[in-house]
């Protein structure tokens, strides 16, 4: 009797430990089919190719904003340009659609950024700033990050106005500057200098992740919805000493001390952590896996099962990034001159540290500085941004998951922690519920195009993303 009772109590305890699906059964209106892609395809393609041809590499956002304004003005939509004083070309653009009647419903922002990263034409098959259309794909810098999203949002925003669907919440189209270099002239400036712009808004749908096809699990179709981001800790590292001759090195010259420090700090704190914030992600992967993998993934909070996932996690850059505090050497420099025989008096490095929820960047900095003391190395923070997170039970997250998976039968939505930072981080700091998804389906090769060479997007993905975004606007109203 006691043995049976123990088994029963153990089973109950086990059930209470189990993770549950973060995706709820959300009430949905019947799918709206007002948006006709046959009519809008040429419009979306032209917008994207035109935007790619505007070379807004870490700047020149004003030209891109003026192009978007010209589109909206033709449809009778007013826009605002806002830039930080002294930086007239780093423009942020705002356009709004107002609800039909006064409402207490929180507004929704369609967020994006106008700047892109560098692209060397010599490394590309097609000119990165020509907007070439070839074999059903639009090629160029920004096709995925994130001018493709801008084109999808413009068409969805315009179609919402054209359709005369009654609005119960206001909708903002927000194109921001400077996202690729830290958002100082964009999101951070807007929130600090013009917080009144966002009064009455409670939700943002922005970049932050993608849907994937045949990536995490063979044959899978997954919409990864960013609801949280790791913390940033960017560090400047310096080792100083006397200049020396390469033929008679000391045991303590700056370059050697810096190298030893970097070796130790890269090996510090490499543990895998499947926290509460990532359990929902693994649960959803389990829902499309076969037994016993499905059982293990759905119960990743149980230590004995969690350890079975460590091998696959270590083999995947993406999975490692969302389950570990990562450190990367993003810069190295000495001042030895052109020769090989001078030991520089100064050796410098940059470290990019990304932290999981639960880790304070400043406390983590202290731990790294303790390591640095052993090697007489200076470590100073260049930038720190804490972890940020939105809830999983908000109406926007749940409707986004439902809309995306209803559009592609057999697909699954997952809550995703982004290893990198987006503008969502700053809007979460003012209490806004922010989610990141460019609703396209990318394969492994396409994922490598982000900030890489030969970036492109298929016209089919441009269609899918536009349809999902428009449906989200419809369902949120």
XYZ file of N, CA, C and O in Angstrom, residues 260-452:
772
model
N 46.571 35.233 -23.263
C 46.269 34.323 -22.153
C 44.947 34.683 -21.475
O 44.181 33.804 -21.095
N 44.692 35.986 -21.328
C 43.422 36.413 -20.752
C 42.249 35.967 -21.619
O 41.257 35.418 -21.121
N 42.356 36.218 -22.916
C 41.253 35.853 -23.812
C 41.012 34.348 -23.800
O 39.861 33.893 -23.826
N 42.087 33.558 -23.764
C 41.937 32.104 -23.729
C 41.155 31.672 -22.498
O 40.235 30.851 -22.591
N 41.471 32.250 -21.346
C 40.770 31.845 -20.121
C 39.336 32.345 -20.097
O 38.416 31.609 -19.709
N 39.122 33.578 -20.516
C 37.767 34.125 -20.411
C 36.815 33.444 -21.391
O 35.623 33.291 -21.110
N 37.317 32.994 -22.533
C 36.460 32.281 -23.483
C 36.057 30.909 -22.951
O 35.028 30.360 -23.352
N 36.858 30.355 -22.052
C 36.543 29.049 -21.465
C 35.793 29.174 -20.143
O 35.406 28.172 -19.539
N 35.573 30.403 -19.691
C 34.861 30.653 -18.440
C 33.356 30.569 -18.668
O 32.828 31.129 -19.628
N 32.642 29.865 -17.793
C 31.174 29.800 -17.819
C 30.633 29.370 -19.187
O 30.012 30.160 -19.909
N 30.876 28.130 -19.538
C 30.381 27.601 -20.819
C 29.228 26.612 -20.619
O 28.869 25.881 -21.536
N 28.635 26.595 -19.420
C 27.565 25.640 -19.110
C 26.332 25.879 -19.980
O 25.989 27.023 -20.304
N 25.663 24.789 -20.323
C 24.369 24.862 -21.004
C 23.284 25.042 -19.947
O 23.279 24.357 -18.920
N 22.368 25.953 -20.193
C 21.273 26.218 -19.257
C 19.952 26.225 -20.021
O 19.748 27.081 -20.878
N 19.091 25.291 -19.709
C 17.734 25.305 -20.274
C 16.847 25.897 -19.193
O 16.387 25.210 -18.287
N 16.638 27.181 -19.285
C 15.899 27.908 -18.257
C 14.406 27.905 -18.562
O 13.953 27.409 -19.596
N 13.675 28.493 -17.657
C 12.224 28.599 -17.849
C 11.896 29.324 -19.147
O 10.907 29.016 -19.816
N 12.762 30.280 -19.527
C 12.511 31.069 -20.736
C 12.680 30.268 -22.024
O 12.153 30.664 -23.075
N 13.424 29.160 -21.980
C 13.625 28.364 -23.197
C 12.861 27.047 -23.186
O 12.831 26.347 -24.193
N 12.238 26.695 -22.065
C 11.507 25.422 -21.993
C 10.344 25.379 -22.973
O 10.066 24.335 -23.569
N 9.670 26.504 -23.163
C 8.555 26.540 -24.112
C 9.020 26.285 -25.537
O 8.321 25.638 -26.327
N 10.201 26.793 -25.879
C 10.775 26.568 -27.205
C 10.986 25.070 -27.435
O 10.570 24.510 -28.461
N 11.624 24.404 -26.476
C 11.890 22.981 -26.639
C 10.588 22.161 -26.600
O 10.477 21.154 -27.297
N 9.615 22.616 -25.827
C 8.325 21.915 -25.802
C 7.691 21.915 -27.192
O 7.203 20.885 -27.665
N 7.717 23.058 -27.850
C 7.103 23.144 -29.168
C 7.852 22.290 -30.187
O 7.234 21.703 -31.077
N 9.175 22.201 -30.069
C 9.919 21.286 -30.935
C 9.479 19.849 -30.684
O 9.379 19.041 -31.617
N 9.214 19.527 -29.434
C 8.744 18.185 -29.097
C 7.401 17.849 -29.700
O 7.115 16.690 -30.006
N 6.570 18.882 -29.909
C 5.232 18.635 -30.447
C 5.255 18.188 -31.904
O 4.262 17.678 -32.422
N 6.404 18.369 -32.581
C 6.518 17.917 -33.979
C 7.603 16.851 -34.128
O 8.087 16.608 -35.229
N 7.991 16.260 -33.017
C 9.001 15.202 -33.033
C 8.368 13.862 -32.702
O 7.289 13.796 -32.119
N 9.056 12.801 -33.066
C 8.568 11.452 -32.752
C 9.132 10.991 -31.413
O 10.146 11.502 -30.936
N 8.467 10.033 -30.801
C 8.917 9.477 -29.528
C 10.198 8.667 -29.770
O 10.321 8.004 -30.798
N 11.179 8.694 -28.862
C 11.196 9.317 -27.527
C 11.674 10.762 -27.527
O 11.648 11.409 -26.484
N 12.134 11.275 -28.687
C 12.643 12.646 -28.715
C 11.573 13.635 -28.256
O 11.867 14.617 -27.561
N 10.338 13.387 -28.640
C 9.250 14.289 -28.264
C 9.109 14.377 -26.748
O 8.914 15.456 -26.182
N 9.220 13.237 -26.082
C 9.083 13.200 -24.624
C 10.216 13.978 -23.961
O 10.006 14.732 -23.010
N 11.425 13.808 -24.461
C 12.586 14.499 -23.893
C 12.454 16.009 -24.080
O 12.660 16.795 -23.154
N 12.100 16.442 -25.289
C 11.988 17.869 -25.572
C 10.875 18.523 -24.756
O 11.034 19.650 -24.275
N 9.761 17.829 -24.594
C 8.644 18.402 -23.849
C 8.907 18.484 -22.351
O 8.211 19.211 -21.637
N 9.906 17.764 -21.884
C 10.195 17.739 -20.443
C 11.644 18.149 -20.170
O 12.342 17.568 -19.344
N 12.061 19.189 -20.859
C 13.457 19.637 -20.748
C 13.782 20.225 -19.380
O 14.946 20.478 -19.078
N 12.760 20.472 -18.546
C 13.018 20.993 -17.209
C 13.453 19.907 -16.224
O 13.931 20.208 -15.134
N 13.303 18.637 -16.610
C 13.682 17.526 -15.731
C 15.162 17.221 -15.963
O 15.561 16.874 -17.085
N 15.996 17.356 -14.930
C 17.454 17.264 -15.112
C 17.929 16.036 -15.866
O 18.788 16.144 -16.754
N 17.397 14.858 -15.551
C 17.886 13.642 -16.188
C 17.576 13.628 -17.684
O 18.330 13.070 -18.483
N 16.478 14.264 -18.081
C 16.131 14.344 -19.500
C 16.865 15.509 -20.175
O 17.260 15.404 -21.344
N 17.033 16.589 -19.441
C 17.704 17.767 -19.996
C 19.098 17.417 -20.499
O 19.522 17.888 -21.550
N 19.800 16.573 -19.744
C 21.176 16.248 -20.126
C 21.259 15.511 -21.461
O 22.283 15.568 -22.143
N 20.167 14.855 -21.845
C 20.157 14.153 -23.127
C 20.148 15.120 -24.310
O 20.434 14.733 -25.444
N 19.823 16.386 -24.045
C 19.782 17.391 -25.110
C 21.114 18.101 -25.297
O 21.305 18.825 -26.279
N 22.046 17.896 -24.390
C 23.291 18.659 -24.435
C 24.098 18.400 -25.707
O 24.702 19.323 -26.265
N 24.139 17.161 -26.167
C 24.880 16.838 -27.384
C 24.356 17.584 -28.587
O 25.117 18.298 -29.277
N 23.034 17.466 -28.901
C 22.480 18.222 -30.032
C 22.637 19.727 -29.879
O 22.842 20.438 -30.869
N 22.547 20.244 -28.642
C 22.695 21.680 -28.424
C 24.116 22.130 -28.775
O 24.325 23.121 -29.478
N 25.116 21.389 -28.314
C 26.508 21.763 -28.591
C 26.824 21.704 -30.088
O 27.688 22.427 -30.572
N 26.105 20.850 -30.812
C 26.356 20.698 -32.248
C 25.704 21.798 -33.077
O 25.933 21.888 -34.279
N 24.875 22.641 -32.439
C 24.134 23.680 -33.161
C 24.514 25.058 -32.650
O 24.394 25.340 -31.460
N 24.973 25.917 -33.555
C 25.299 27.295 -33.151
C 24.073 28.011 -32.601
O 24.157 28.755 -31.616
N 22.915 27.812 -33.269
C 21.703 28.514 -32.865
C 21.236 28.057 -31.486
O 20.890 28.871 -30.628
N 21.214 26.730 -31.256
C 20.762 26.217 -29.963
C 21.748 26.576 -28.859
O 21.347 26.872 -27.723
N 23.035 26.539 -29.167
C 24.039 26.931 -28.175
C 23.850 28.387 -27.759
O 23.993 28.740 -26.586
N 23.524 29.219 -28.722
C 23.407 30.652 -28.445
C 22.245 30.975 -27.517
O 22.315 31.940 -26.751
N 21.170 30.180 -27.534
C 20.016 30.485 -26.684
C 20.048 29.729 -25.367
O 19.146 29.895 -24.541
N 21.087 28.926 -25.141
C 21.172 28.164 -23.896
C 22.481 28.404 -23.144
O 22.724 27.770 -22.120
N 23.329 29.298 -23.632
C 24.614 29.557 -22.978
C 24.920 31.054 -22.975
O 24.449 31.796 -23.840
N 25.695 31.475 -21.986
C 26.279 32.814 -22.025
C 27.462 32.753 -22.983
O 28.423 32.024 -22.735
N 27.372 33.470 -24.080
C 28.407 33.370 -25.116
C 29.378 34.544 -25.035
O 29.025 35.637 -24.601
N 30.595 34.278 -25.476
C 31.644 35.306 -25.536
C 32.379 35.161 -26.862
O 32.735 34.053 -27.243
N 32.581 36.269 -27.543
C 33.268 36.245 -28.835
C 34.266 37.395 -28.911
O 33.963 38.514 -28.491
N 35.449 37.099 -29.446
C 36.449 38.145 -29.684
C 36.099 38.824 -31.002
O 36.221 38.239 -32.075
N 35.660 40.070 -30.929
C 35.201 40.772 -32.129
C 36.210 41.783 -32.654
O 35.951 42.468 -33.635
N 37.371 41.872 -31.992
C 38.401 42.784 -32.473
C 39.730 42.526 -31.790
O 39.779 42.194 -30.607
N 40.834 42.651 -32.537
C 42.193 42.508 -32.015
C 43.082 43.560 -32.666
O 42.992 43.782 -33.883
N 43.943 44.198 -31.869
C 44.798 45.241 -32.437
C 46.045 45.420 -31.580
O 45.974 45.389 -30.347
N 47.198 45.585 -32.237
C 48.425 46.000 -31.568
C 49.048 47.131 -32.373
O 48.567 47.466 -33.467
N 50.121 47.708 -31.853
C 50.757 48.844 -32.529
C 52.225 48.531 -32.819
O 53.113 49.330 -32.566
N 52.458 47.367 -33.385
C 53.832 46.928 -33.629
C 54.424 47.510 -34.915
O 55.616 47.380 -35.170
N 53.609 48.146 -35.730
C 54.090 48.658 -37.007
C 54.052 47.574 -38.071
O 53.336 46.590 -37.952
N 54.843 47.745 -39.130
C 54.798 46.818 -40.254
C 55.719 45.610 -40.094
O 55.594 44.621 -40.810
N 56.670 45.668 -39.196
C 57.613 44.573 -39.058
C 57.099 43.436 -38.210
O 56.040 43.525 -37.584
N 57.868 42.335 -38.191
C 57.540 41.178 -37.378
C 58.369 41.125 -36.098
O 58.185 40.230 -35.277
N 59.293 42.053 -35.928
C 60.251 41.934 -34.840
C 60.015 42.905 -33.696
O 60.875 43.100 -32.847
N 58.843 43.550 -33.653
C 58.526 44.488 -32.576
C 57.385 43.937 -31.730
O 56.346 43.532 -32.260
N 57.591 43.918 -30.426
C 56.533 43.542 -29.480
C 55.893 44.831 -28.986
O 56.529 45.626 -28.283
N 54.649 45.041 -29.369
C 53.967 46.307 -29.100
C 53.800 46.553 -27.603
O 53.637 45.626 -26.817
N 53.801 47.835 -27.242
C 53.565 48.211 -25.845
C 52.079 48.244 -25.498
O 51.703 48.427 -24.348
N 51.254 48.066 -26.506
C 49.805 48.083 -26.279
C 49.133 47.024 -27.139
O 49.338 46.979 -28.357
N 48.342 46.181 -26.503
C 47.535 45.181 -27.214
C 46.089 45.355 -26.782
O 45.804 45.466 -25.586
N 45.170 45.396 -27.744
C 43.771 45.670 -27.442
C 42.857 44.620 -28.072
O 43.200 44.006 -29.087
N 41.706 44.450 -27.458
C 40.708 43.523 -27.987
C 39.314 44.040 -27.668
O 39.128 44.866 -26.766
N 38.351 43.542 -28.427
C 36.940 43.790 -28.144
C 36.271 42.449 -27.866
O 36.516 41.474 -28.576
N 35.445 42.419 -26.830
C 34.703 41.204 -26.486
C 33.207 41.482 -26.590
O 32.713 42.500 -26.090
N 32.510 40.573 -27.245
C 31.046 40.642 -27.361
C 30.469 39.533 -26.483
O 30.560 38.353 -26.825
N 29.905 39.898 -25.349
C 29.354 38.936 -24.397
C 27.832 39.043 -24.426
O 27.281 40.142 -24.340
N 27.155 37.910 -24.562
C 25.682 37.875 -24.575
C 25.207 36.989 -23.420
O 25.639 35.842 -23.280
N 24.278 37.526 -22.610
C 23.906 36.889 -21.358
C 22.451 36.448 -21.339
O 21.555 37.164 -21.808
N 22.227 35.280 -20.773
C 20.882 34.731 -20.628
C 20.083 35.491 -19.570
O 20.663 36.182 -18.721
N 18.755 35.366 -19.592
C 17.946 35.936 -18.514
C 18.431 35.439 -17.154
O 18.831 34.288 -17.000
N 18.416 36.345 -16.183
C 18.889 35.990 -14.853
C 20.307 36.442 -14.569
O 20.766 36.361 -13.423
N 21.013 36.929 -15.597
C 22.387 37.388 -15.420
C 22.443 38.905 -15.596
O 22.002 39.440 -16.603
N 22.993 39.572 -14.592
C 23.149 41.022 -14.618
C 24.466 41.358 -15.323
O 25.528 40.888 -14.904
N 24.428 42.174 -16.393
C 25.664 42.493 -17.122
C 26.766 43.071 -16.242
O 27.941 42.730 -16.397
N 26.418 43.948 -15.307
C 27.432 44.580 -14.471
C 28.043 43.600 -13.478
O 29.245 43.673 -13.163
N 27.240 42.666 -12.963
C 27.776 41.635 -12.074
C 28.682 40.683 -12.852
O 29.714 40.239 -12.352
N 28.284 40.376 -14.083
C 29.103 39.499 -14.926
C 30.424 40.182 -15.281
O 31.472 39.534 -15.358
N 30.378 41.486 -15.473
C 31.589 42.253 -15.743
C 32.597 42.099 -14.609
O 33.808 41.952 -14.845
N 32.111 42.124 -13.379
C 33.004 41.968 -12.230
C 33.724 40.624 -12.260
O 34.905 40.543 -11.911
N 33.022 39.579 -12.686
C 33.644 38.254 -12.769
C 34.748 38.238 -13.823
O 35.819 37.656 -13.623
N 34.500 38.880 -14.947
C 35.519 38.935 -16.005
C 36.709 39.782 -15.560
O 37.866 39.465 -15.855
N 36.442 40.845 -14.834
C 37.531 41.688 -14.342
C 38.422 40.957 -13.342
O 39.621 41.231 -13.248
N 37.838 40.007 -12.594
C 38.651 39.190 -11.687
C 39.651 38.342 -12.480
O 40.799 38.183 -12.076
N 39.192 37.808 -13.613
C 40.099 37.047 -14.481
C 41.179 37.972 -15.032
O 42.362 37.617 -15.101
N 40.780 39.176 -15.406
C 41.717 40.129 -16.018
C 42.834 40.523 -15.058
O 43.973 40.772 -15.489
N 42.549 40.599 -13.766
C 43.554 40.998 -12.777
C 44.758 40.069 -12.796
O 45.889 40.510 -12.605
N 44.526 38.780 -13.047
C 45.620 37.813 -13.050
C 46.632 38.107 -14.153
O 47.808 37.754 -14.044
N 46.177 38.736 -15.207
C 47.037 38.972 -16.373
C 47.381 40.453 -16.545
O 47.928 40.839 -17.575
N 47.043 41.257 -15.526
C 47.301 42.706 -15.578
C 46.707 43.308 -16.843
O 47.367 44.046 -17.587
N 45.457 42.992 -17.063
C 44.716 43.464 -18.233
C 43.572 44.354 -17.766
O 42.904 44.051 -16.772
N 43.326 45.441 -18.481
C 42.216 46.343 -18.163
C 40.975 45.952 -18.969
O 41.074 45.698 -20.172
N 39.835 45.912 -18.309
C 38.568 45.603 -18.974
C 37.561 46.689 -18.620
O 37.284 46.920 -17.440
N 37.018 47.356 -19.633
C 36.022 48.401 -19.419
C 34.806 48.153 -20.299
O 34.950 47.712 -21.448
N 33.606 48.441 -19.792
C 32.400 48.244 -20.608
C 32.266 49.321 -21.677
O 32.450 50.504 -21.404
N 31.977 48.902 -22.907
C 31.672 49.830 -23.992
C 30.169 50.072 -24.066
O 29.718 51.169 -24.410
N 29.395 49.029 -23.759
C 27.937 49.148 -23.753
C 27.352 47.986 -22.960
O 27.870 46.869 -23.019
N 26.312 48.264 -22.213
C 25.601 47.212 -21.482
C 24.102 47.401 -21.671
O 23.591 48.512 -21.525
N 23.428 46.333 -22.036
C 21.968 46.344 -22.159
C 21.450 45.095 -21.463
O 21.883 43.985 -21.785
N 20.561 45.227 -20.487
C 20.080 44.048 -19.768
C 19.189 43.167 -20.622
O 18.712 43.573 -21.695
N 18.962 41.964 -20.145
C 17.997 41.065 -20.776
C 16.618 41.715 -20.775
O 16.262 42.442 -19.848
N 15.840 41.467 -21.806
C 14.477 41.994 -21.849
C 13.531 40.886 -22.289
O 13.918 39.977 -23.025
N 12.283 40.964 -21.822
C 11.347 39.866 -22.065
C 9.918 40.380 -22.088
O 9.576 41.321 -21.367
N 9.085 39.808 -22.952
C 7.647 40.082 -22.994
C 6.900 38.825 -22.586
O 7.451 37.718 -22.590
N 5.636 38.978 -22.247
C 4.846 37.837 -21.785
C 4.419 36.954 -22.959
O 4.352 37.407 -24.103
N 4.121 35.697 -22.643
C 3.655 34.763 -23.672
C 2.134 34.679 -23.747
O 1.599 34.071 -24.674
N 1.454 35.273 -22.792
C -0.009 35.175 -22.805
C -0.684 36.429 -23.355
O -1.896 36.585 -23.247
N 0.103 37.323 -23.959
C -0.504 38.531 -24.526
C -1.278 38.180 -25.793
O -0.991 37.193 -26.476
N -2.231 39.015 -26.128
C -3.079 38.767 -27.290
C -2.265 38.785 -28.580
O -2.526 37.997 -29.503
N -1.238 39.653 -28.663
C -0.459 39.722 -29.895
C 0.361 38.456 -30.103
O 0.401 37.914 -31.214
N 1.027 37.981 -29.063
C 1.824 36.754 -29.217
C 0.936 35.588 -29.635
O 1.266 34.836 -30.566
N -0.190 35.423 -28.954
C -1.046 34.271 -29.220
C -1.682 34.349 -30.608
O -1.775 33.338 -31.315
N -2.094 35.538 -31.014
C -2.692 35.663 -32.355
C -1.638 35.507 -33.442
O -1.908 34.945 -34.505
N -0.433 36.003 -33.203
C 0.646 35.834 -34.168
C 0.953 34.352 -34.368
O 1.118 33.891 -35.505
N 1.014 33.607 -33.278
C 1.261 32.165 -33.377
C 0.136 31.472 -34.136
O 0.385 30.604 -34.987
N -1.097 31.868 -33.851
C -2.248 31.222 -34.490
C -2.344 31.566 -35.968
O -2.614 30.700 -36.805
N -2.127 32.839 -36.311
C -2.213 33.259 -37.712
C -1.149 32.558 -38.555
O -1.429 32.030 -39.641
N 0.082 32.540 -38.060
C 1.185 31.961 -38.833
C 0.969 30.469 -39.068
O 1.134 29.975 -40.188
N 0.597 29.737 -38.029
C 0.448 28.286 -38.170
C -0.814 27.914 -38.938
O -0.854 26.872 -39.589
N -1.833 28.780 -38.883
C -3.027 28.506 -39.684
C -2.725 28.707 -41.170
O -3.290 28.021 -42.023
N -1.798 29.620 -41.449
C -1.445 29.885 -42.840
C -0.689 28.712 -43.455
O -0.846 28.409 -44.654
N 0.134 28.036 -42.645
C 0.920 26.900 -43.129
C 0.551 25.665 -42.312
O 1.102 25.439 -41.227
N -0.405 24.865 -42.781
C -0.798 23.658 -42.032
C 0.402 22.755 -41.762
O 1.279 22.588 -42.612
N 0.452 22.221 -40.552
C 1.565 21.347 -40.167
C 2.728 22.087 -39.546
O 3.692 21.466 -39.084
N 2.655 23.421 -39.530
C 3.730 24.214 -38.927
C 3.473 24.366 -37.431
O 2.395 24.074 -36.923
N 4.499 24.863 -36.722
C 4.396 25.082 -35.287
C 5.041 26.419 -34.958
O 5.976 26.855 -35.643
N 4.523 27.100 -33.932
C 5.105 28.349 -33.459
C 5.852 28.098 -32.161
O 5.400 27.319 -31.320
N 6.999 28.755 -32.001
C 7.777 28.607 -30.775
C 8.093 29.977 -30.181
O 8.302 30.938 -30.909
N 8.133 30.082 -28.848
C 8.649 31.305 -28.220
C 10.166 31.268 -28.270
O 10.790 30.277 -27.886
N 10.781 32.337 -28.742
C 12.204 32.307 -29.066
C 12.951 33.425 -28.347
O 12.518 34.575 -28.339
N 14.079 33.075 -27.727
C 14.977 34.071 -27.151
C 16.016 34.434 -28.199
O 16.751 33.570 -28.664
N 16.091 35.694 -28.542
C 17.037 36.128 -29.567
C 18.426 36.321 -28.963
O 18.569 37.009 -27.949
N 19.459 35.724 -29.592
C 20.822 35.960 -29.113
C 21.268 37.402 -29.323
O 22.110 37.919 -28.594
N 20.730 38.066 -30.352
C 21.130 39.434 -30.673
C 20.095 40.443 -30.211
O 18.986 40.091 -29.793
N 20.459 41.718 -30.280
C 19.590 42.803 -29.857
C 18.862 43.420 -31.042
O 19.403 43.523 -32.141
N 17.627 43.834 -30.793
C 16.841 44.596 -31.755
C 16.273 45.818 -31.040
O 16.447 45.989 -29.827
N 15.560 46.643 -31.767
C 14.907 47.800 -31.146
C 13.840 47.391 -30.145
O 13.425 48.205 -29.307
N 13.371 46.146 -30.217
C 12.395 45.668 -29.240
C 12.890 45.866 -27.814
O 12.109 46.135 -26.898
N 14.204 45.708 -27.603
C 14.775 45.802 -26.258
C 14.437 47.129 -25.591
O 14.120 47.171 -24.397
N 14.475 48.203 -26.355
C 14.265 49.525 -25.780
C 12.783 49.793 -25.535
O 12.424 50.462 -24.559
N 11.926 49.270 -26.387
C 10.493 49.461 -26.185
C 9.971 48.585 -25.049
O 9.007 48.951 -24.379
N 10.588 47.445 -24.826
C 10.199 46.636 -23.666
C 10.496 47.362 -22.358
O 9.817 47.156 -21.358
N 11.507 48.212 -22.361
C 11.877 48.943 -21.150
C 10.799 49.920 -20.706
O 10.785 50.329 -19.537
N 9.891 50.316 -21.611
C 8.798 51.219 -21.218
C 7.494 50.430 -21.017
O 6.427 51.022 -20.918
N 7.603 49.105 -20.950
C 6.441 48.279 -20.649
C 5.652 47.802 -21.849
O 4.575 47.210 -21.686
N 6.158 48.024 -23.047
C 5.436 47.584 -24.237
C 5.681 46.101 -24.493
O 6.777 45.592 -24.287
N 4.643 45.391 -24.917
C 4.753 43.976 -25.273
C 5.257 43.892 -26.713
O 4.549 44.265 -27.648
N 6.498 43.420 -26.879
C 7.136 43.425 -28.195
C 7.469 42.009 -28.651
O 7.958 41.199 -27.851
N 7.234 41.752 -29.928
C 7.510 40.428 -30.494
C 8.187 40.598 -31.844
O 7.878 41.525 -32.605
N 9.129 39.715 -32.112
C 9.905 39.816 -33.339
C 9.704 38.613 -34.241
O 9.983 37.492 -33.839
N 9.192 38.851 -35.423
C 9.055 37.787 -36.420
C 8.954 38.406 -37.806
O 8.021 39.165 -38.088
N 9.923 38.094 -38.653
C 9.752 38.346 -40.085
C 9.142 37.055 -40.624
O 9.818 36.025 -40.686
N 7.842 37.066 -40.947
C 7.104 35.814 -41.168
C 7.351 35.181 -42.535
O 6.471 35.090 -43.394
N 8.591 34.740 -42.715
C 8.988 34.021 -43.921
C 9.556 32.676 -43.482
O 9.815 32.458 -42.300
N 9.773 31.775 -44.421
C 10.324 30.457 -44.110
C 11.678 30.321 -44.786
O 11.765 30.249 -46.019
N 12.733 30.306 -43.985
C 14.094 30.246 -44.506
C 14.720 28.880 -44.247
O 14.501 28.276 -43.193
N 15.530 28.431 -45.203
C 16.286 27.196 -44.984
C 17.659 27.551 -44.399
O 17.975 28.730 -44.181
N 18.474 26.541 -44.141
C 19.765 26.761 -43.496
C 20.652 27.713 -44.303
O 21.309 28.597 -43.749
N 20.650 27.547 -45.620
C 21.481 28.405 -46.472
C 21.024 29.857 -46.403
O 21.846 30.780 -46.335
N 19.722 30.067 -46.434
C 19.195 31.432 -46.411
C 19.506 32.130 -45.085
O 19.738 33.341 -45.050
N 19.533 31.385 -43.995
C 19.851 31.975 -42.695
C 21.270 32.545 -42.665
O 21.541 33.516 -41.963
N 22.181 31.928 -43.430
C 23.565 32.414 -43.444
C 23.708 33.717 -44.222
O 24.761 34.351 -44.169
N 22.661 34.122 -44.945
C 22.723 35.358 -45.722
C 22.614 36.605 -44.848
O 22.994 37.699 -45.270
N 22.107 36.475 -43.640
C 21.928 37.624 -42.766
C 23.283 38.242 -42.430
O 24.152 37.583 -41.847
N 23.465 39.474 -42.780
C 24.742 40.190 -42.624
C 25.864 39.502 -43.404
O 27.036 39.792 -43.180
N 25.516 38.589 -44.288
C 26.500 37.887 -45.103
C 26.372 38.276 -46.558
O 25.662 39.218 -46.927
